Amino acid sequence: GANSTVFLLDTAELKTGDYTVTVNGETTDLTVRELGLDLSIDDLNVTTDDDVEGTVTANSGGRDVRVQLFDSDGDEVANDTITLNGQGEADFSLPVDSAGNYTVEATDLDTGVSLTSDTVTVKKAADSSSDFATSVVTDQSGDVVEIPLTLTNTDIATVTIGSADQGYSANVTVEDGN
């Protein structure tokens, strides 16, 4: 507010606990607590089709945290700024499109406290494909027909049934449920 003064106090060398601070004859109490910053990665082995995902937590919410993805050369390849919710937690997702080894660094923007994750190994995603399990499926007109498909490295495919020459055509998106 008006006529107030702001001081920056480096608490890096202080132990947790209560302190009395005196500046220019003014005394105030100060409590130093652990930030409790923690970083967890959901999966340390992903493919180029996936994002590197994880969670940042701390002992207090409402904090802005910068998360950065670095390659093995130390070059930043992705970043985001997240805000910890009221429980002191926030999820992040960082895209990666090249195979290699990566680390995530989380930095609390108020304190500068940072930590680095374990190495995340990213492999090139295998090519996906889909095919009919049998080349011809026949049944009586008007019946419901089961069409078996084979999906490789994917859960979703678009199937075209029929053609304009056959008098019917349908494009159907299918998803492997298990």
JSON list of C-alpha atoms in Angstrom, two decimals:
[
{"chain": "A", "resi": 1, "resn": "GLY", "atom": "CA", "xyz": [0.00, 0.00, 0.00]},
{"chain": "A", "resi": 2, "resn": "ALA", "atom": "CA", "xyz": [0.93, 3.68, 0.20]},
{"chain": "A", "resi": 3, "resn": "ASN", "atom": "CA", "xyz": [4.15, 4.45, 2.12]},
{"chain": "A", "resi": 4, "resn": "SER", "atom": "CA", "xyz": [5.03, 0.76, 2.38]},
{"chain": "A", "resi": 5, "resn": "THR", "atom": "CA", "xyz": [8.45, -0.72, 1.70]},
{"chain": "A", "resi": 6, "resn": "VAL", "atom": "CA", "xyz": [9.22, -4.07, 0.13]},
{"chain": "A", "resi": 7, "resn": "PHE", "atom": "CA", "xyz": [12.31, -6.05, 1.10]},
{"chain": "A", "resi": 8, "resn": "LEU", "atom": "CA", "xyz": [13.69, -9.13, -0.55]},
{"chain": "A", "resi": 9, "resn": "LEU", "atom": "CA", "xyz": [15.14, -11.62, 1.94]},
{"chain": "A", "resi": 10, "resn": "ASP", "atom": "CA", "xyz": [17.19, -14.58, 0.69]},
{"chain": "A", "resi": 11, "resn": "THR", "atom": "CA", "xyz": [16.15, -17.57, 2.83]},
{"chain": "A", "resi": 12, "resn": "ALA", "atom": "CA", "xyz": [18.40, -20.09, 1.03]},
{"chain": "A", "resi": 13, "resn": "GLU", "atom": "CA", "xyz": [20.76, -20.37, 4.03]},
{"chain": "A", "resi": 14, "resn": "LEU", "atom": "CA", "xyz": [18.02, -20.32, 6.69]},
{"chain": "A", "resi": 15, "resn": "LYS", "atom": "CA", "xyz": [16.60, -23.40, 8.37]},
{"chain": "A", "resi": 16, "resn": "THR", "atom": "CA", "xyz": [12.85, -23.82, 8.60]},
{"chain": "A", "resi": 17, "resn": "GLY", "atom": "CA", "xyz": [11.34, -22.09, 11.62]},
{"chain": "A", "resi": 18, "resn": "ASP", "atom": "CA", "xyz": [10.34, -18.69, 13.02]},
{"chain": "A", "resi": 19, "resn": "TYR", "atom": "CA", "xyz": [12.57, -15.62, 12.85]},
{"chain": "A", "resi": 20, "resn": "THR", "atom": "CA", "xyz": [12.33, -12.02, 13.96]},
{"chain": "A", "resi": 21, "resn": "VAL", "atom": "CA", "xyz": [13.54, -9.54, 11.35]},
{"chain": "A", "resi": 22, "resn": "THR", "atom": "CA", "xyz": [14.46, -5.94, 12.16]},
{"chain": "A", "resi": 23, "resn": "VAL", "atom": "CA", "xyz": [15.01, -3.38, 9.39]},
{"chain": "A", "resi": 24, "resn": "ASN", "atom": "CA", "xyz": [15.48, 0.36, 10.14]},
{"chain": "A", "resi": 25, "resn": "GLY", "atom": "CA", "xyz": [14.04, -0.15, 13.61]},
{"chain": "A", "resi": 26, "resn": "GLU", "atom": "CA", "xyz": [10.93, -1.92, 12.35]},
{"chain": "A", "resi": 27, "resn": "THR", "atom": "CA", "xyz": [10.44, -5.50, 13.59]},
{"chain": "A", "resi": 28, "resn": "THR", "atom": "CA", "xyz": [8.36, -8.24, 12.04]},
{"chain": "A", "resi": 29, "resn": "ASP", "atom": "CA", "xyz": [8.04, -11.99, 12.37]},
{"chain": "A", "resi": 30, "resn": "LEU", "atom": "CA", "xyz": [8.98, -14.34, 9.54]},
{"chain": "A", "resi": 31, "resn": "THR", "atom": "CA", "xyz": [8.24, -18.06, 9.20]},
{"chain": "A", "resi": 32, "resn": "VAL", "atom": "CA", "xyz": [10.42, -20.08, 6.83]},
{"chain": "A", "resi": 33, "resn": "ARG", "atom": "CA", "xyz": [8.79, -23.27, 5.55]},
{"chain": "A", "resi": 34, "resn": "GLU", "atom": "CA", "xyz": [9.85, -25.94, 3.09]},
{"chain": "A", "resi": 35, "resn": "LEU", "atom": "CA", "xyz": [8.42, -25.39, -0.38]},
{"chain": "A", "resi": 36, "resn": "GLY", "atom": "CA", "xyz": [8.19, -29.15, -0.88]},
{"chain": "A", "resi": 37, "resn": "LEU", "atom": "CA", "xyz": [8.50, -28.85, -4.65]},
{"chain": "A", "resi": 38, "resn": "ASP", "atom": "CA", "xyz": [8.22, -32.27, -6.29]},
{"chain": "A", "resi": 39, "resn": "LEU", "atom": "CA", "xyz": [8.16, -33.43, -9.90]},
{"chain": "A", "resi": 40, "resn": "SER", "atom": "CA", "xyz": [6.90, -36.80, -11.11]},
{"chain": "A", "resi": 41, "resn": "ILE", "atom": "CA", "xyz": [6.83, -38.15, -14.66]},
{"chain": "A", "resi": 42, "resn": "ASP", "atom": "CA", "xyz": [3.94, -40.45, -15.62]},
{"chain": "A", "resi": 43, "resn": "ASP", "atom": "CA", "xyz": [5.98, -42.68, -17.96]},
{"chain": "A", "resi": 44, "resn": "LEU", "atom": "CA", "xyz": [9.77, -42.64, -18.45]},
{"chain": "A", "resi": 45, "resn": "ASN", "atom": "CA", "xyz": [9.44, -44.57, -21.75]},
{"chain": "A", "resi": 46, "resn": "VAL", "atom": "CA", "xyz": [7.26, -42.98, -24.44]},
{"chain": "A", "resi": 47, "resn": "THR", "atom": "CA", "xyz": [7.08, -42.77, -28.23]},
{"chain": "A", "resi": 48, "resn": "THR", "atom": "CA", "xyz": [7.07, -39.81, -30.57]},
{"chain": "A", "resi": 49, "resn": "ASP", "atom": "CA", "xyz": [3.28, -40.20, -30.78]},
{"chain": "A", "resi": 50, "resn": "ASP", "atom": "CA", "xyz": [3.02, -39.37, -27.05]},
{"chain": "A", "resi": 51, "resn": "ASP", "atom": "CA", "xyz": [3.62, -36.29, -24.92]},
{"chain": "A", "resi": 52, "resn": "VAL", "atom": "CA", "xyz": [5.86, -36.27, -21.87]},
{"chain": "A", "resi": 53, "resn": "GLU", "atom": "CA", "xyz": [3.35, -35.94, -19.04]},
{"chain": "A", "resi": 54, "resn": "GLY", "atom": "CA", "xyz": [3.67, -35.53, -15.32]},
{"chain": "A", "resi": 55, "resn": "THR", "atom": "CA", "xyz": [2.70, -33.69, -12.16]},
{"chain": "A", "resi": 56, "resn": "VAL", "atom": "CA", "xyz": [4.28, -30.90, -10.13]},
{"chain": "A", "resi": 57, "resn": "THR", "atom": "CA", "xyz": [3.39, -30.56, -6.45]},
{"chain": "A", "resi": 58, "resn": "ALA", "atom": "CA", "xyz": [4.35, -28.18, -3.63]},
{"chain": "A", "resi": 59, "resn": "ASN", "atom": "CA", "xyz": [3.24, -27.43, -0.09]},
{"chain": "A", "resi": 60, "resn": "SER", "atom": "CA", "xyz": [1.11, -24.49, -1.23]},
{"chain": "A", "resi": 61, "resn": "GLY", "atom": "CA", "xyz": [-1.23, -23.80, -4.13]},
{"chain": "A", "resi": 62, "resn": "GLY", "atom": "CA", "xyz": [-1.54, -20.82, -6.43]},
{"chain": "A", "resi": 63, "resn": "ARG", "atom": "CA", "xyz": [2.13, -20.96, -7.40]},
{"chain": "A", "resi": 64, "resn": "ASP", "atom": "CA", "xyz": [3.30, -20.54, -10.98]},
{"chain": "A", "resi": 65, "resn": "VAL", "atom": "CA", "xyz": [5.78, -23.20, -12.09]},
{"chain": "A", "resi": 66, "resn": "ARG", "atom": "CA", "xyz": [7.65, -23.29, -15.37]},
{"chain": "A", "resi": 67, "resn": "VAL", "atom": "CA", "xyz": [8.18, -26.79, -16.80]},
{"chain": "A", "resi": 68, "resn": "GLN", "atom": "CA", "xyz": [10.77, -27.23, -19.53]},
{"chain": "A", "resi": 69, "resn": "LEU", "atom": "CA", "xyz": [11.70, -30.25, -21.63]},
{"chain": "A", "resi": 70, "resn": "PHE", "atom": "CA", "xyz": [15.41, -30.52, -22.49]},
{"chain": "A", "resi": 71, "resn": "ASP", "atom": "CA", "xyz": [17.10, -32.88, -24.94]},
{"chain": "A", "resi": 72, "resn": "SER", "atom": "CA", "xyz": [20.36, -34.68, -24.15]},
{"chain": "A", "resi": 73, "resn": "ASP", "atom": "CA", "xyz": [22.35, -31.68, -25.44]},
{"chain": "A", "resi": 74, "resn": "GLY", "atom": "CA", "xyz": [20.65, -29.41, -22.91]},
{"chain": "A", "resi": 75, "resn": "ASP", "atom": "CA", "xyz": [18.58, -27.62, -25.56]},
{"chain": "A", "resi": 76, "resn": "GLU", "atom": "CA", "xyz": [15.03, -26.68, -24.63]},
{"chain": "A", "resi": 77, "resn": "VAL", "atom": "CA", "xyz": [12.50, -28.35, -26.93]},
{"chain": "A", "resi": 78, "resn": "ALA", "atom": "CA", "xyz": [9.22, -27.48, -25.15]},
{"chain": "A", "resi": 79, "resn": "ASN", "atom": "CA", "xyz": [7.97, -25.48, -22.17]},
{"chain": "A", "resi": 80, "resn": "ASP", "atom": "CA", "xyz": [4.84, -24.44, -20.34]},
{"chain": "A", "resi": 81, "resn": "THR", "atom": "CA", "xyz": [3.91, -22.39, -17.28]},
{"chain": "A", "resi": 82, "resn": "ILE", "atom": "CA", "xyz": [1.40, -24.08, -15.00]},
{"chain": "A", "resi": 83, "resn": "THR", "atom": "CA", "xyz": [-0.35, -22.88, -11.85]},
{"chain": "A", "resi": 84, "resn": "LEU", "atom": "CA", "xyz": [-0.64, -25.21, -8.88]},
{"chain": "A", "resi": 85, "resn": "ASN", "atom": "CA", "xyz": [-4.25, -25.68, -7.76]},
{"chain": "A", "resi": 86, "resn": "GLY", "atom": "CA", "xyz": [-5.52, -25.26, -4.19]},
{"chain": "A", "resi": 87, "resn": "GLN", "atom": "CA", "xyz": [-4.09, -28.65, -3.26]},
{"chain": "A", "resi": 88, "resn": "GLY", "atom": "CA", "xyz": [-0.66, -27.57, -4.50]},
{"chain": "A", "resi": 89, "resn": "GLU", "atom": "CA", "xyz": [-0.73, -29.74, -7.62]},
{"chain": "A", "resi": 90, "resn": "ALA", "atom": "CA", "xyz": [-0.83, -29.33, -11.40]},
{"chain": "A", "resi": 91, "resn": "ASP", "atom": "CA", "xyz": [-0.43, -31.68, -14.36]},
{"chain": "A", "resi": 92, "resn": "PHE", "atom": "CA", "xyz": [1.60, -30.85, -17.44]},
{"chain": "A", "resi": 93, "resn": "SER", "atom": "CA", "xyz": [2.00, -32.24, -20.95]},
{"chain": "A", "resi": 94, "resn": "LEU", "atom": "CA", "xyz": [4.98, -31.40, -23.17]},
{"chain": "A", "resi": 95, "resn": "PRO", "atom": "CA", "xyz": [5.09, -32.48, -26.83]},
{"chain": "A", "resi": 96, "resn": "VAL", "atom": "CA", "xyz": [8.13, -34.31, -28.21]},
{"chain": "A", "resi": 97, "resn": "ASP", "atom": "CA", "xyz": [8.61, -35.32, -31.82]},
{"chain": "A", "resi": 98, "resn": "SER", "atom": "CA", "xyz": [12.13, -36.77, -31.97]},
{"chain": "A", "resi": 99, "resn": "ALA", "atom": "CA", "xyz": [13.56, -39.95, -30.47]},
{"chain": "A", "resi": 100, "resn": "GLY", "atom": "CA", "xyz": [16.20, -39.49, -27.78]},
{"chain": "A", "resi": 101, "resn": "ASN", "atom": "CA", "xyz": [16.72, -38.91, -24.09]},
{"chain": "A", "resi": 102, "resn": "TYR", "atom": "CA", "xyz": [15.04, -35.97, -22.38]},
{"chain": "A", "resi": 103, "resn": "THR", "atom": "CA", "xyz": [14.68, -34.44, -18.91]},
{"chain": "A", "resi": 104, "resn": "VAL", "atom": "CA", "xyz": [12.02, -32.16, -17.47]},
{"chain": "A", "resi": 105, "resn": "GLU", "atom": "CA", "xyz": [12.95, -29.25, -15.24]},
{"chain": "A", "resi": 106, "resn": "ALA", "atom": "CA", "xyz": [10.34, -27.62, -12.97]},
{"chain": "A", "resi": 107, "resn": "THR", "atom": "CA", "xyz": [11.09, -24.14, -11.57]},
{"chain": "A", "resi": 108, "resn": "ASP", "atom": "CA", "xyz": [8.95, -22.33, -9.00]},
{"chain": "A", "resi": 109, "resn": "LEU", "atom": "CA", "xyz": [8.79, -18.81, -10.44]},
{"chain": "A", "resi": 110, "resn": "ASP", "atom": "CA", "xyz": [8.48, -17.06, -7.05]},
{"chain": "A", "resi": 111, "resn": "THR", "atom": "CA", "xyz": [11.52, -18.67, -5.41]},
{"chain": "A", "resi": 112, "resn": "GLY", "atom": "CA", "xyz": [13.65, -19.91, -8.29]},
{"chain": "A", "resi": 113, "resn": "VAL", "atom": "CA", "xyz": [13.73, -23.36, -6.68]},
{"chain": "A", "resi": 114, "resn": "SER", "atom": "CA", "xyz": [14.05, -25.97, -9.41]},
{"chain": "A", "resi": 115, "resn": "LEU", "atom": "CA", "xyz": [14.48, -29.68, -9.82]},
{"chain": "A", "resi": 116, "resn": "THR", "atom": "CA", "xyz": [15.11, -32.06, -12.67]},
{"chain": "A", "resi": 117, "resn": "SER", "atom": "CA", "xyz": [13.37, -35.34, -13.50]},
{"chain": "A", "resi": 118, "resn": "ASP", "atom": "CA", "xyz": [14.89, -38.70, -14.25]},
{"chain": "A", "resi": 119, "resn": "THR", "atom": "CA", "xyz": [15.70, -39.33, -17.91]},
{"chain": "A", "resi": 120, "resn": "VAL", "atom": "CA", "xyz": [12.72, -39.86, -20.21]},
{"chain": "A", "resi": 121, "resn": "THR", "atom": "CA", "xyz": [13.48, -42.16, -23.15]},
{"chain": "A", "resi": 122, "resn": "VAL", "atom": "CA", "xyz": [11.55, -41.35, -26.31]},
{"chain": "A", "resi": 123, "resn": "LYS", "atom": "CA", "xyz": [11.50, -43.90, -29.13]},
{"chain": "A", "resi": 124, "resn": "LYS", "atom": "CA", "xyz": [10.21, -43.40, -32.66]},
{"chain": "A", "resi": 125, "resn": "ALA", "atom": "CA", "xyz": [6.63, -44.58, -32.87]},
{"chain": "A", "resi": 126, "resn": "ALA", "atom": "CA", "xyz": [6.12, -47.61, -35.07]},
{"chain": "A", "resi": 127, "resn": "ASP", "atom": "CA", "xyz": [4.14, -47.10, -38.25]},
{"chain": "A", "resi": 128, "resn": "SER", "atom": "CA", "xyz": [0.49, -47.90, -37.83]},
{"chain": "A", "resi": 129, "resn": "SER", "atom": "CA", "xyz": [-1.56, -49.97, -40.22]},
{"chain": "A", "resi": 130, "resn": "SER", "atom": "CA", "xyz": [-4.93, -51.60, -40.54]},
{"chain": "A", "resi": 131, "resn": "ASP", "atom": "CA", "xyz": [-6.19, -54.36, -42.76]},
{"chain": "A", "resi": 132, "resn": "PHE", "atom": "CA", "xyz": [-9.17, -56.64, -43.18]},
{"chain": "A", "resi": 133, "resn": "ALA", "atom": "CA", "xyz": [-8.64, -59.99, -41.45]},
{"chain": "A", "resi": 134, "resn": "THR", "atom": "CA", "xyz": [-10.33, -61.63, -44.47]},
{"chain": "A", "resi": 135, "resn": "SER", "atom": "CA", "xyz": [-10.45, -60.12, -47.95]},
{"chain": "A", "resi": 136, "resn": "VAL", "atom": "CA", "xyz": [-14.12, -60.94, -48.67]},
{"chain": "A", "resi": 137, "resn": "VAL", "atom": "CA", "xyz": [-17.07, -60.98, -46.29]},
{"chain": "A", "resi": 138, "resn": "THR", "atom": "CA", "xyz": [-20.41, -62.17, -47.68]},
{"chain": "A", "resi": 139, "resn": "ASP", "atom": "CA", "xyz": [-23.90, -62.37, -46.27]},
{"chain": "A", "resi": 140, "resn": "GLN", "atom": "CA", "xyz": [-27.51, -61.90, -47.35]},
{"chain": "A", "resi": 141, "resn": "SER", "atom": "CA", "xyz": [-28.71, -58.45, -48.26]},
{"chain": "A", "resi": 142, "resn": "GLY", "atom": "CA", "xyz": [-30.21, -56.72, -45.23]},
{"chain": "A", "resi": 143, "resn": "ASP", "atom": "CA", "xyz": [-28.29, -58.80, -42.66]},
{"chain": "A", "resi": 144, "resn": "VAL", "atom": "CA", "xyz": [-25.87, -57.40, -40.09]},
{"chain": "A", "resi": 145, "resn": "VAL", "atom": "CA", "xyz": [-22.33, -58.37, -41.08]},
{"chain": "A", "resi": 146, "resn": "GLU", "atom": "CA", "xyz": [-19.33, -58.61, -38.80]},
{"chain": "A", "resi": 147, "resn": "ILE", "atom": "CA", "xyz": [-16.17, -57.39, -40.54]},
{"chain": "A", "resi": 148, "resn": "PRO", "atom": "CA", "xyz": [-12.98, -58.44, -38.72]},
{"chain": "A", "resi": 149, "resn": "LEU", "atom": "CA", "xyz": [-10.08, -55.98, -38.82]},
{"chain": "A", "resi": 150, "resn": "THR", "atom": "CA", "xyz": [-6.43, -56.17, -37.83]},
{"chain": "A", "resi": 151, "resn": "LEU", "atom": "CA", "xyz": [-4.96, -52.99, -36.29]},
{"chain": "A", "resi": 152, "resn": "THR", "atom": "CA", "xyz": [-1.20, -52.58, -35.76]},
{"chain": "A", "resi": 153, "resn": "ASN", "atom": "CA", "xyz": [0.20, -49.78, -33.55]},
{"chain": "A", "resi": 154, "resn": "THR", "atom": "CA", "xyz": [-3.12, -47.95, -33.55]},
{"chain": "A", "resi": 155, "resn": "ASP", "atom": "CA", "xyz": [-6.53, -48.17, -31.92]},
{"chain": "A", "resi": 156, "resn": "ILE", "atom": "CA", "xyz": [-8.46, -46.26, -34.60]},
{"chain": "A", "resi": 157, "resn": "ALA", "atom": "CA", "xyz": [-8.98, -46.79, -38.34]},
{"chain": "A", "resi": 158, "resn": "THR", "atom": "CA", "xyz": [-11.30, -45.58, -41.08]},
{"chain": "A", "resi": 159, "resn": "VAL", "atom": "CA", "xyz": [-12.90, -48.36, -43.13]},
{"chain": "A", "resi": 160, "resn": "THR", "atom": "CA", "xyz": [-14.48, -47.86, -46.54]},
{"chain": "A", "resi": 161, "resn": "ILE", "atom": "CA", "xyz": [-17.20, -50.40, -47.33]},
{"chain": "A", "resi": 162, "resn": "GLY", "atom": "CA", "xyz": [-18.56, -50.75, -50.84]},
{"chain": "A", "resi": 163, "resn": "SER", "atom": "CA", "xyz": [-18.06, -48.37, -53.76]},
{"chain": "A", "resi": 164, "resn": "ALA", "atom": "CA", "xyz": [-20.07, -46.15, -56.06]},
{"chain": "A", "resi": 165, "resn": "ASP", "atom": "CA", "xyz": [-20.01, -48.95, -58.66]},
{"chain": "A", "resi": 166, "resn": "GLN", "atom": "CA", "xyz": [-21.64, -51.31, -56.15]},
{"chain": "A", "resi": 167, "resn": "GLY", "atom": "CA", "xyz": [-24.45, -48.88, -55.41]},
{"chain": "A", "resi": 168, "resn": "TYR", "atom": "CA", "xyz": [-23.46, -48.22, -51.80]},
{"chain": "A", "resi": 169, "resn": "SER", "atom": "CA", "xyz": [-20.46, -46.74, -50.04]},
{"chain": "A", "resi": 170, "resn": "ALA", "atom": "CA", "xyz": [-19.80, -46.02, -46.39]},
{"chain": "A", "resi": 171, "resn": "ASN", "atom": "CA", "xyz": [-16.79, -44.60, -44.58]},
{"chain": "A", "resi": 172, "resn": "VAL", "atom": "CA", "xyz": [-16.79, -45.80, -40.99]},
{"chain": "A", "resi": 173, "resn": "THR", "atom": "CA", "xyz": [-14.37, -44.89, -38.20]},
{"chain": "A", "resi": 174, "resn": "VAL", "atom": "CA", "xyz": [-13.74, -47.84, -35.88]},
{"chain": "A", "resi": 175, "resn": "GLU", "atom": "CA", "xyz": [-12.00, -48.01, -32.52]},
{"chain": "A", "resi": 176, "resn": "ASP", "atom": "CA", "xyz": [-10.49, -51.07, -30.86]},
{"chain": "A", "resi": 177, "resn": "GLY", "atom": "CA", "xyz": [-12.22, -51.29, -27.50]},
{"chain": "A", "resi": 178, "resn": "ASN", "atom": "CA", "xyz": [-9.62, -53.50, -25.82]}
]
